[in-house]
Structure formats: C-alpha cells, structure tokens
Amino acid sequence: MNYNIKEVSSRLKSTREYLDITEEFMAARTSTSIDEYRSFENGEKDFSLSFLNSAAEALGIEMIELLTGSEPKLETYSVVRKDNGLPIERRIGFTYQHMAYLFKNKKIEPFIVEAPYSENEQNKPIHLSVHDGQEMDFIISGSLKFVINDHEEILNEGDCVYYNSKNPHGMIAFGGKDCKFLAVLI
C-alpha cells in the first residue's frame, strides 16, 4: 500500500482533535518528542509501523483505520489468501503484507515480510529500531541476520525469535538469498 502521508497525517490529527487528546499525551504514548510528533501530524515525516501502532492504540482505533480511513468489520474470523495481505511499504526494499487487516479489535498485528538480500548490507551496521511491545519473527524461507542490543543471531527456515521490542533490534536477509518471515507485533 503506497499511502499518502498527508492523508494519514490528517486522519491522525483530526482523530486526536475529535477525541480531545493533547499532542503531549500522543507524544508520550508514541515515545516521541512533541516536535517529532507534530512533524508526523503535519505530514513532514514518514511513519514507522511501530509509531502507527502506538498512535492507533492511544486513539483507541485500529492501525488500518489510520492508513486507509476504513474500519475493519470482521469479528468472528478473517481469511487472507496467499499474497493477498494488505501491502504496506515501510522500509526500502522490504515488503510487508498485513495478514489480519479486515479483523476488528486485534490483539496482534501479523505481517508477512520479505527482506531482499543485499551483498552491500552484509558488512555494514544493521539499522536498529525500538518500539513498545513484543515481537515474534518466524522464518518461512531463507535466512535472517537478527541483531538485538549487542547480540547477533542467524535465523534459518523454521527458526523463530521472540523479543521485547523496547530493545534496539534490526534485521537483514543473509546467506545469499531473500528472506521471507512472519512478523507478529504485540
């Protein structure tokens, strides 16, 4: 999904104002400074999934509502067929498919993620991010170099890592080919 940052920013700001929530509250709930939060609301800065998830939670809405303007409707079950998840473009080169975008009141945010292999990235520091909650990554195919704090792990097909995502973490495809994995954010 190649969303329009200005539209998402507008939904973020109008929802916050409608609910009479302060920018200070939102900044605290999204672990950003007031200035950084305002830059998100003004469409000056692109969103991370963790920011969107935290903002939606603080507003009491679904993350998909911020992205699309539509509220998920399903409450009993939702089926998303292979390659039909809601595509979200986040990190350059990586592709994300939200696998429960139609389900309402989710407790988790599940994504199928495809990380492209890049020889150029193999000997560079891996970009690290932090966000509230926990995360689980299950390797479907390929290999993933996973870093958290000062620890590095190579994960292969069938391997799984579960972690506190408040710790700096990051990952790249490893071993000469792309990596596909299921990421579950809690």
Coordinates of N, CA and C in Angstrom, one line a residue, residues 11 62-73 101:
R11 N -5.7 12.3 9.1 CA -6.6 11.4 9.9 C -6.1 11.3 11.3
E62 N -8.0 1.1 15.2 CA -7.2 0.2 14.5 C -6.1 0.9 13.7
M63 N -4.9 0.4 13.6 CA -3.9 1.0 12.8 C -4.3 1.1 11.3
I64 N -5.1 0.1 10.8 CA -5.5 0.1 9.5 C -6.4 1.3 9.2
E65 N -7.2 1.8 10.2 CA -8.0 3.0 10.1 C -7.2 4.2 9.8
L66 N -6.0 4.3 10.5 CA -5.2 5.5 10.2 C -4.6 5.4 8.8
L67 N -4.3 4.2 8.3 CA -3.7 4.0 7.0 C -4.7 4.2 5.8
T68 N -5.9 3.6 6.0 CA -6.8 3.6 4.9 C -8.1 4.4 5.1
G69 N -8.4 4.8 6.3 CA -9.6 5.5 6.6 C -10.8 4.6 6.7
S70 N -10.6 3.3 6.6 CA -11.7 2.4 6.8 C -11.5 1.6 8.0
E71 N -12.6 1.3 8.7 CA -12.6 0.5 9.9 C -12.8 -1.0 9.6
P72 N -11.9 -1.9 10.2 CA -12.1 -3.3 10.0 C -13.5 -3.7 10.5
K73 N -14.1 -4.7 9.9 CA -15.5 -5.1 10.3 C -15.7 -6.5 10.8
Y101 N -5.9 -7.5 8.3 CA -6.4 -6.1 8.2 C -7.9 -6.0 8.2

